[in-house]
Short mmCIF file of C-alpha atoms in Angstrom, two decimals:
data_model
loop_
_atom_site.label_atom_id
_atom_site.label_comp_id
_atom_site.label_asym_id
_atom_site.label_seq_id
_atom_site.Cartn_x
_atom_site.Cartn_y
_atom_site.Cartn_z
CA ILE M 9 -41.84 -5.77 31.22
CA LYS M 10 -40.47 -7.19 28.39
CA TYR M 11 -37.65 -5.31 26.62
CA LYS M 12 -37.97 -5.36 22.86
CA LYS M 13 -34.96 -5.19 20.88
CA LYS M 14 -35.04 -1.84 18.88
CA LYS M 15 -35.44 -2.39 15.05
CA LYS M 16 -33.12 -0.72 12.70
CA GLU M 17 -33.92 2.68 12.00
CA TRP M 18 -35.22 3.29 8.48
CA GLN M 19 -33.01 5.93 6.78
CA THR M 20 -33.29 7.53 3.69
CA ALA M 21 -29.65 7.76 3.00
CA THR M 22 -30.00 9.06 -0.10
CA THR M 23 -29.21 11.26 -2.93
CA ILE M 24 -31.14 14.57 -3.39
CA ILE M 25 -30.55 17.75 -5.28
CA ALA M 26 -32.15 21.11 -6.21
CA VAL M 27 -30.89 23.49 -8.89
CA GLU M 28 -32.22 27.10 -9.49
CA PHE M 29 -32.64 28.27 -13.11
CA ASN M 30 -34.36 31.55 -14.40
CA GLY M 31 -37.81 31.45 -13.49
CA GLY M 32 -37.85 28.36 -11.03
CA VAL M 33 -36.22 25.22 -9.65
CA VAL M 34 -35.72 21.66 -10.35
CA LEU M 35 -35.69 19.05 -7.49
CA GLY M 36 -34.52 15.45 -7.90
CA SER M 37 -34.16 12.49 -5.58
CA ASP M 38 -33.75 8.67 -5.71
CA SER M 39 -36.21 6.41 -4.18
CA ARG M 40 -34.45 4.03 -1.96
CA VAL M 41 -35.48 3.67 1.71
CA SER M 42 -32.96 1.40 3.71
CA ALA M 43 -33.12 -0.37 7.05
CA GLY M 44 -29.43 -1.73 7.58
CA GLU M 45 -28.93 -3.79 4.46
CA THR M 46 -32.59 -4.21 3.68
CA VAL M 47 -34.49 -1.99 1.14
CA VAL M 48 -37.69 -1.55 2.82
CA ASN M 49 -39.21 0.97 0.15
CA ARG M 50 -37.66 1.05 -3.32
CA VAL M 51 -40.31 3.55 -4.66
CA MET M 52 -40.34 6.31 -1.90
CA ASN M 53 -40.92 9.84 -3.45
CA LYS M 54 -38.67 11.95 -1.24
CA LEU M 55 -39.79 15.33 -2.71
CA SER M 56 -42.47 16.42 -0.21
CA LEU M 57 -44.77 19.10 -0.82
CA LEU M 58 -44.51 21.93 1.60
CA HIS M 59 -46.96 24.35 -0.41
CA ASP M 60 -48.21 24.67 -4.08
CA LYS M 61 -45.07 25.92 -5.15
CA ILE M 62 -42.71 25.06 -2.66
CA TYR M 63 -41.29 21.47 -2.19
CA CYS M 64 -38.44 19.89 -0.08
CA ALA M 65 -36.14 17.18 -0.41
CA LEU M 66 -35.75 14.69 2.43
CA SER M 67 -32.66 12.82 3.53
CA GLY M 68 -31.28 11.23 6.72
CA SER M 69 -33.73 9.44 9.15
CA ALA M 70 -36.98 8.82 7.28
CA ALA M 71 -39.10 9.24 10.33
CA ASP M 72 -37.35 12.77 11.40
CA ALA M 73 -37.58 13.99 7.76
CA GLN M 74 -41.14 13.21 7.08
CA THR M 75 -42.18 14.59 10.50
CA ILE M 76 -40.40 17.89 9.84
CA ALA M 77 -41.91 18.09 6.27
CA GLU M 78 -45.59 17.42 7.73
CA MET M 79 -45.06 19.95 10.62
CA VAL M 80 -43.86 22.59 8.27
CA ASN M 81 -46.64 21.98 5.81
CA TYR M 82 -49.10 22.53 8.44
CA GLN M 83 -47.42 25.65 9.63
CA LEU M 84 -47.14 27.18 6.20
CA ASP M 85 -50.78 26.45 5.59
CA VAL M 86 -51.65 28.42 8.60
CA HIS M 87 -49.03 31.18 7.37
CA SER M 88 -50.40 31.52 4.10
CA ILE M 89 -54.01 32.02 5.13
CA GLU M 90 -52.94 34.49 7.58
CA ILE M 91 -50.92 36.56 5.02
CA GLY M 92 -53.57 36.05 2.21
CA GLU M 93 -51.27 35.03 -0.27
CA ASP M 94 -48.66 32.30 -1.49
CA PRO M 95 -46.00 32.04 1.24
CA GLN M 96 -42.20 33.12 0.28
CA VAL M 97 -39.71 30.21 -0.15
CA ARG M 98 -37.48 31.93 2.50
CA SER M 99 -40.34 31.52 4.91
CA ALA M 100 -40.81 27.78 4.25
CA ALA M 101 -37.02 27.46 4.75
CA THR M 102 -36.92 29.34 7.91
CA LEU M 103 -39.67 27.14 9.39
CA VAL M 104 -37.72 24.05 8.53
CA LYS M 105 -34.54 25.60 9.87
CA ASN M 106 -36.16 26.60 13.03
CA ILE M 107 -37.10 22.86 13.75
CA SER M 108 -33.84 21.48 12.60
CA TYR M 109 -31.82 23.89 14.66
CA LYS M 110 -34.11 23.70 18.14
CA TYR M 111 -34.07 19.91 17.89
CA LYS M 112 -30.63 19.34 16.44
CA GLU M 113 -29.29 16.97 18.98
CA GLU M 114 -32.47 14.63 18.54
CA LEU M 115 -32.98 14.85 14.94
CA SER M 116 -30.87 13.44 12.06
CA ALA M 117 -32.46 14.71 8.90
CA HIS M 118 -31.24 17.01 6.31
CA LEU M 119 -34.16 18.84 4.04
CA ILE M 120 -33.10 21.00 0.91
CA VAL M 121 -36.16 23.54 0.54
CA ALA M 122 -36.74 24.76 -3.09
CA GLY M 123 -39.74 26.58 -4.82
CA TRP M 124 -40.74 29.72 -6.66
CA ASP M 125 -42.35 32.61 -5.27
CA ARG M 126 -43.31 36.06 -7.01
CA ARG M 127 -40.66 38.07 -5.08
CA GLY M 128 -37.45 36.14 -5.42
CA GLY M 129 -38.30 33.75 -8.49
CA GLY M 130 -36.60 30.18 -8.08
CA GLN M 131 -34.78 29.72 -4.91
CA VAL M 132 -32.87 26.99 -3.17
CA PHE M 133 -32.25 26.88 0.28
CA VAL M 134 -29.99 24.54 2.51
CA THR M 135 -30.98 23.85 6.11
CA LEU M 136 -28.30 21.46 7.23
CA ASN M 137 -27.77 21.07 11.06
CA GLY M 138 -29.90 24.16 11.56
CA LEU M 139 -28.22 26.77 9.40
CA LEU M 140 -30.18 28.72 6.55
CA SER M 141 -28.27 29.27 3.42
CA ARG M 142 -29.43 30.07 -0.14
CA GLN M 143 -27.40 28.58 -2.84
CA PRO M 144 -27.87 28.35 -6.63
CA PHE M 145 -27.73 24.57 -6.28
CA ALA M 146 -27.65 22.03 -3.44
CA VAL M 147 -27.03 18.26 -3.26
CA GLY M 148 -27.46 16.29 0.07
CA GLY M 149 -27.69 12.69 1.33
CA SER M 150 -25.12 10.04 1.50
CA GLY M 151 -25.01 9.81 -2.38
CA SER M 152 -23.94 13.31 -2.84
CA SER M 153 -20.32 12.70 -1.78
CA TYR M 154 -19.74 10.86 -4.98
CA VAL M 155 -20.98 13.82 -7.21
CA TYR M 156 -19.64 16.80 -5.71
CA GLY M 157 -16.99 16.75 -8.19
CA PHE M 158 -19.42 16.28 -11.09
CA VAL M 159 -21.81 18.94 -9.83
CA ASP M 160 -19.00 21.35 -9.34
CA ALA M 161 -17.63 20.75 -12.95
CA GLU M 162 -20.93 20.54 -14.66
CA TYR M 163 -22.97 23.36 -13.07
CA GLN M 164 -23.16 26.71 -15.31
CA LYS M 165 -25.07 29.63 -14.20
CA GLY M 166 -28.04 30.46 -16.43
CA MET M 167 -29.21 27.09 -17.39
CA SER M 168 -32.42 26.75 -19.11
CA LYS M 169 -35.07 24.42 -17.58
CA GLU M 170 -34.38 21.62 -19.79
CA ASP M 171 -30.62 21.83 -19.26
CA CYS M 172 -31.38 21.92 -15.18
CA GLN M 173 -33.58 18.67 -15.63
CA GLN M 174 -30.94 17.06 -17.58
CA PHE M 175 -28.37 18.05 -15.06
CA VAL M 176 -30.36 16.69 -12.07
CA VAL M 177 -31.27 13.51 -13.98
CA ASN M 178 -27.59 12.97 -14.61
CA THR M 179 -26.39 13.78 -11.36
CA ILE M 180 -28.90 11.28 -9.57
CA SER M 181 -28.17 8.59 -12.13
CA LEU M 182 -24.22 8.83 -11.31
CA ALA M 183 -24.75 8.97 -7.56
CA MET M 184 -27.12 5.81 -7.62
CA SER M 185 -24.65 3.90 -9.57
CA ARG M 186 -22.10 4.46 -6.90
CA ASP M 187 -23.82 4.67 -3.60
CA GLY M 188 -25.22 1.71 -2.18
CA SER M 189 -27.70 3.59 -0.23
CA SER M 190 -29.31 5.31 -3.23
CA GLY M 191 -31.28 3.46 -6.14
CA GLY M 192 -34.43 2.73 -7.57
CA VAL M 193 -35.97 5.34 -9.77
CA ALA M 194 -35.40 9.01 -10.06
CA TYR M 195 -38.28 11.55 -9.15
CA LEU M 196 -38.27 14.90 -10.63
CA VAL M 197 -40.35 18.06 -9.70
CA THR M 198 -40.07 21.31 -11.76
CA ILE M 199 -41.52 24.36 -10.06
CA ASP M 200 -42.14 27.54 -12.07
CA GLU M 201 -44.53 30.29 -12.00
CA LYS M 202 -47.28 28.06 -13.37
CA GLY M 203 -46.92 25.52 -10.88
CA ALA M 204 -45.29 22.24 -9.86
CA GLU M 205 -44.74 19.51 -12.36
CA GLU M 206 -43.88 15.89 -10.79
CA LYS M 207 -42.09 13.38 -13.08
CA CYS M 208 -40.88 9.84 -12.47
CA ILE M 209 -38.02 8.39 -14.45
CA LEU M 210 -37.63 4.42 -14.23
CA GLY M 211 -34.49 2.67 -13.69
CA ASN M 212 -33.92 1.55 -17.47
CA GLU M 213 -34.89 5.16 -18.70
CA LEU M 214 -32.00 6.74 -16.74
CA PRO M 215 -28.96 7.79 -18.44
CA THR M 216 -25.86 5.51 -18.34
CA PHE M 217 -22.08 6.33 -18.36
CA TYR M 218 -18.95 4.51 -18.90
CA ASP M 219 -18.91 1.11 -17.44
CA GLN M 220 -22.75 0.56 -17.39
CA MET W 1 -21.70 24.04 -0.34
CA ALA W 2 -22.87 24.37 3.27
CA ALA W 3 -20.41 22.83 5.65
CA CYS W 4 -20.90 21.01 8.82
CA MET W 5 -19.66 24.15 10.86
CA SER W 6 -19.39 22.27 14.00
CA ALA W 7 -16.31 19.73 13.71
CA ASN W 8 -17.18 16.85 15.69
CA ARG W 9 -13.73 16.05 16.74
CA SER W 10 -12.95 14.08 19.92
CA GLU W 11 -10.34 16.37 21.14
CA ASN W 12 -10.57 16.99 24.61
CA ALA W 13 -9.61 20.07 26.57
CA PHE W 14 -7.26 17.87 28.71
CA SER W 15 -4.98 16.16 26.26
CA ALA W 16 -3.06 12.98 27.38
CA ASN W 17 0.26 14.74 26.83
CA ASP W 18 0.48 18.48 27.19
CA LEU W 19 4.18 18.56 26.57
CA VAL W 20 3.89 17.65 22.89
CA PRO W 21 1.45 19.69 20.58
CA GLU W 22 -1.91 17.99 19.65
CA TRP W 23 -0.97 17.45 15.95
CA ALA W 24 2.24 15.81 16.70
CA GLN W 25 0.51 12.97 18.67
CA GLU W 26 -1.46 12.09 15.45
CA GLU W 27 -0.17 9.51 12.96
CA VAL W 28 1.00 11.17 9.69
CA SER W 29 -1.36 10.50 7.06
CA THR W 30 -1.56 10.96 3.38
CA GLY W 31 -5.21 11.51 3.37
CA THR W 32 -5.06 12.20 -0.24
CA THR W 33 -6.41 11.91 -3.92
CA ILE W 34 -4.43 9.69 -6.30
CA MET W 35 -5.58 8.45 -9.82
CA ALA W 36 -4.20 6.83 -12.73
CA VAL W 37 -5.75 6.39 -16.29
CA GLU W 38 -4.72 3.97 -19.19
CA PHE W 39 -4.40 5.33 -22.64
CA ASP W 40 -3.14 3.47 -25.86
CA GLY W 41 0.61 3.60 -25.39
CA GLY W 42 0.86 4.36 -21.52
CA VAL W 43 -0.55 5.45 -18.54
CA VAL W 44 -1.04 8.85 -16.84
CA ILE W 45 -1.04 9.03 -12.96
CA GLY W 46 -1.73 11.97 -10.78
CA ALA W 47 -1.72 12.95 -7.03
CA ASP W 48 -2.40 16.00 -4.75
CA SER W 49 0.57 17.06 -2.44
CA ARG W 50 -0.81 17.39 0.89
CA THR W 51 0.54 15.22 3.97
CA THR W 52 -1.52 15.92 7.23
CA THR W 53 -0.73 15.15 11.00
CA GLY W 54 -4.21 15.83 12.25
CA ALA W 55 -5.21 19.26 11.16
CA TYR W 56 -1.51 20.35 10.66
CA ILE W 57 -0.20 19.99 6.95
CA ALA W 58 3.17 18.41 7.54
CA ASN W 59 4.31 18.67 4.05
CA ARG W 60 2.49 20.60 1.61
CA VAL W 61 4.54 19.67 -1.60
CA THR W 62 4.65 15.89 -0.86
CA ASP W 63 5.39 13.76 -3.91
CA LYS W 64 3.13 10.82 -3.69
CA LEU W 65 3.89 9.32 -7.15
CA THR W 66 6.78 6.99 -6.28
CA PRO W 67 9.09 5.08 -8.80
CA ILE W 68 9.20 1.49 -8.55
CA HIS W 69 11.26 0.69 -11.41
CA ASP W 70 12.15 2.61 -14.89
CA HIS W 71 8.41 2.25 -16.32
CA ILE W 72 6.65 1.55 -13.21
CA PHE W 73 5.12 3.81 -10.54
CA CYS W 74 2.93 3.36 -7.72
CA CYS W 75 0.51 6.16 -6.15
CA ARG W 76 0.39 6.01 -2.38
CA SER W 77 -2.46 6.80 -0.15
CA GLY W 78 -3.15 6.03 3.62
CA SER W 79 -0.43 6.03 6.22
CA ALA W 80 2.77 7.59 4.66
CA ALA W 81 4.89 5.52 6.94
CA ASP W 82 3.28 2.25 5.88
CA THR W 83 3.08 3.26 2.14
CA GLN W 84 6.73 4.13 2.08
CA ALA W 85 7.68 1.16 3.73
CA VAL W 86 5.82 -1.16 1.33
CA ALA W 87 7.10 0.81 -1.50
CA ASP W 88 10.73 0.46 -0.65
CA ALA W 89 10.40 -3.26 -0.04
CA VAL W 90 8.60 -3.73 -3.49
CA THR W 91 11.13 -1.70 -5.03
CA TYR W 92 13.97 -3.57 -3.78
CA GLN W 93 12.13 -6.96 -4.69
CA LEU W 94 11.29 -5.90 -8.18
CA GLY W 95 14.87 -4.63 -8.77
CA PHE W 96 16.13 -7.98 -7.77
CA HIS W 97 13.73 -9.93 -9.79
CA SER W 98 14.54 -7.61 -12.98
CA ILE W 99 18.16 -8.50 -12.70
CA GLU W 100 17.49 -12.31 -12.33
CA LEU W 101 15.15 -11.99 -15.26
CA ASP W 102 17.46 -9.86 -17.48
CA GLU W 103 14.47 -7.98 -18.64
CA PRO W 104 12.23 -4.99 -17.69
CA PRO W 105 9.60 -6.33 -15.08
CA LEU W 106 6.06 -6.47 -15.86
CA VAL W 107 3.56 -4.16 -14.23
CA GLN W 108 1.51 -6.71 -13.17
CA THR W 109 4.24 -8.53 -11.30
CA ALA W 110 5.00 -5.12 -9.45
CA ALA W 111 1.16 -5.08 -8.76
CA ASN W 112 1.28 -8.37 -7.26
CA LEU W 113 4.19 -7.77 -5.26
CA PHE W 114 2.23 -5.00 -3.66
CA LYS W 115 -0.76 -7.02 -3.15
CA GLN W 116 1.27 -9.97 -1.56
CA MET W 117 2.51 -7.50 1.19
CA CYS W 118 -0.53 -5.37 1.62
CA TYR W 119 -2.59 -8.68 2.06
CA ARG W 120 -0.43 -10.65 4.51
CA TYR W 121 -0.02 -7.57 6.66
CA ARG W 122 -3.63 -6.33 6.29
CA GLU W 123 -4.32 -6.14 9.89
CA GLU W 124 -1.43 -3.88 10.58
CA LEU W 125 -1.16 -1.74 7.33
CA MET W 126 -3.31 1.20 6.36
CA ALA W 127 -2.35 1.54 2.75
CA GLY W 128 -4.28 2.16 -0.65
CA ILE W 129 -2.17 1.84 -3.50
CA ILE W 130 -2.52 2.37 -7.33
CA VAL W 131 0.20 0.72 -9.29
CA ALA W 132 0.62 1.97 -12.84
CA GLY W 133 3.10 1.72 -15.67
CA TRP W 134 4.12 0.59 -19.09
CA ASP W 135 5.73 -2.79 -20.24
CA LYS W 136 6.17 -4.21 -23.48
CA ARG W 137 3.63 -7.18 -23.16
CA LYS W 138 0.29 -5.44 -22.23
CA GLY W 139 1.35 -1.77 -22.86
CA GLY W 140 -0.18 0.90 -20.52
CA GLN W 141 -1.74 -0.77 -17.25
CA VAL W 142 -3.39 0.30 -14.07
CA TYR W 143 -3.76 -1.91 -11.07
CA THR W 144 -5.49 -0.92 -7.97
CA VAL W 145 -4.70 -2.58 -4.65
CA PRO W 146 -7.00 -0.87 -1.95
CA MET W 147 -6.84 -1.35 1.68
CA GLY W 148 -7.56 -4.93 2.54
CA GLY W 149 -5.14 -6.20 -0.27
CA MET W 150 -7.39 -7.26 -3.27
CA ILE W 151 -5.93 -6.43 -6.95
CA VAL W 152 -7.93 -5.50 -10.05
CA ARG W 153 -7.05 -4.07 -13.26
CA GLN W 154 -9.03 -1.18 -14.19
CA PRO W 155 -8.86 1.46 -17.12
CA VAL W 156 -9.21 4.24 -14.56
CA SER W 157 -9.00 4.43 -11.04
CA VAL W 158 -9.21 7.01 -8.26
CA GLY W 159 -8.11 6.45 -4.74
CA GLY W 160 -7.67 8.06 -1.27
CA SER W 161 -10.02 10.13 0.80
CA GLY W 162 -10.78 12.67 -1.80
CA SER W 163 -11.76 10.09 -4.49
CA SER W 164 -15.24 9.75 -3.00
CA TYR W 165 -16.10 13.15 -4.34
CA ILE W 166 -14.90 12.62 -7.88
CA TYR W 167 -16.60 8.97 -8.86
CA GLY W 168 -19.54 11.04 -10.40
CA PHE W 169 -17.33 13.16 -12.60
CA MET W 170 -14.90 10.27 -13.35
CA ASP W 171 -17.83 8.20 -14.60
CA SER W 172 -19.20 10.70 -16.66
CA ASN W 173 -16.13 12.27 -18.19
CA TYR W 174 -13.76 9.06 -18.85
CA LYS W 175 -14.09 7.85 -22.27
CA PRO W 176 -12.07 4.88 -23.51
CA GLY W 177 -9.55 5.76 -26.40
CA MET W 178 -8.41 9.06 -25.10
CA THR W 179 -4.99 10.43 -25.99
CA LYS W 180 -2.18 11.29 -23.62
CA GLU W 181 -2.91 15.01 -23.47
CA GLU W 182 -6.69 14.21 -22.99
CA CYS W 183 -5.89 12.12 -20.03
CA LEU W 184 -3.53 14.80 -18.50
CA HIS W 185 -6.35 17.26 -19.05
CA PHE W 186 -8.84 14.63 -17.41
CA CYS W 187 -6.70 14.02 -14.42
CA THR W 188 -5.66 17.49 -13.70
CA GLN W 189 -9.48 18.40 -13.65
CA ALA W 190 -10.52 15.59 -11.51
CA LEU W 191 -7.56 16.36 -8.93
CA THR W 192 -8.73 19.84 -8.98
CA LEU W 193 -12.19 19.07 -8.15
CA ALA W 194 -11.19 16.64 -5.34
CA MET W 195 -8.81 19.06 -3.72
CA GLU W 196 -11.55 21.71 -3.76
CA ARG W 197 -13.81 19.53 -1.72
CA ASP W 198 -11.57 17.25 0.58
CA GLY W 199 -9.71 18.84 3.24
CA SER W 200 -7.14 16.18 3.56
CA SER W 201 -6.00 16.83 -0.28
CA GLY W 202 -4.54 19.96 -1.59
CA GLY W 203 -1.34 21.81 -2.61
CA VAL W 204 -0.50 21.35 -6.16
CA ALA W 205 -1.48 18.63 -8.51
CA ARG W 206 1.53 16.31 -9.85
CA LEU W 207 1.36 14.46 -12.73
CA ALA W 208 3.35 12.05 -14.83
CA ALA W 209 2.91 10.18 -17.97
CA ILE W 210 4.67 6.87 -18.47
CA THR W 211 5.14 5.32 -21.80
CA GLU W 212 7.76 3.33 -23.83
CA ASP W 213 10.04 6.31 -23.99
CA GLY W 214 9.91 7.05 -20.41
CA VAL W 215 8.44 9.01 -17.93
CA GLU W 216 7.44 12.71 -18.22
CA ARG W 217 6.66 14.48 -14.85
CA ARG W 218 4.55 17.64 -14.55
CA VAL W 219 3.53 20.00 -11.73
CA VAL W 220 0.47 22.05 -11.85
CA LEU W 221 0.83 24.83 -9.26
CA GLY W 222 -2.14 25.83 -7.24
CA ASN W 223 -2.97 29.25 -9.14
CA GLN W 224 -2.71 27.47 -12.32
CA LEU W 225 -5.45 24.74 -11.43
CA PRO W 226 -8.76 25.07 -13.66
CA LYS W 227 -11.41 27.15 -12.16
CA PHE W 228 -14.78 25.37 -11.47
CA SER W 229 -15.96 28.17 -9.18
CA ASN W 230 -19.38 29.55 -10.07
CA VAL W 231 -19.24 32.52 -7.53
#
């Protein structure tokens, strides 16, 4: 039996962010998937649909993250049919957390779950390493290290939808310019009572800062 | 921010030497946050004040802003021993050079002395240094000499373990042409943000402004630091 040398694992080492505003959430991500030094996909949309008004942002190992998202998508579909209405964001986050926690030794992916439901409005949940925590905003991925200072300084409670979108775009842009594993275009998803709106901002349309 | 609750540290239950506590076996490191900003007429430098040996904070009021000459300072990050040794050696060399020249030394000279030493002994040293000061020829200058021993002049530079967290803040908030007070405010904010996120940075924020007239030092105590909390 021939032993094949294992290919470098595909990583969405990345920058992802989700922010709550009054009446919904905004999710953002970059679009780079790398395998070692090679960029294997420069336009990957890391904002995955879990349900009509619930999305998740993927980071870490691309395979692990995508699989978790697909599994939870299926489980949420079944669950929402059973209860006869739209699922809660907390339910989706709990499903993700259950998988992340049970297989925490084998998996290396971190998903941020965010969405809108009737009971709680816009909500952002963090499921790192199998914990579950609701936060007003969350950042994740390798590029997030570089923007902790920025988000700490710039985030205000009670921002409007447009302010949140601008905040997310600025954060992604700064992280992409410092993190080698983040780049490409920025994807944005805004979720509110009316539904989810996806947007793509090309590289040359992103905001620039000093030194660029 | 959700923290990784499990600290994946490789400390075994059975240490090599049980007579000495764990933290005394670790090297003393200035895992830190340092920064320097140029303005018209001088520079502003800043650093946190924490020195750690493993998880123990060996010194919570460290002074990482070390004078090399009257108008030249260096900000030290990395191994405390290595940076102190290099700084002492450069202070001696620069003092001697300045006497020979009969003039105040140039910041670029000091920075190159650091570079020569950090590059020659790059395998043995763990030192990331920012050299900043004022001289008559080029005014305020900031030179960064990271690990490995390269040298580059930058208008604004951050270093140390806590610097990763404030690159985004630095990129978005730095504007060329700031005044001395604006630079001090910018440094205080950046250091605060980094100290809040980096476990190896903390304590008080030490700042210094170097101009033609001399050095003005400031300390911002923990409870006087700007508050960014959203709770």
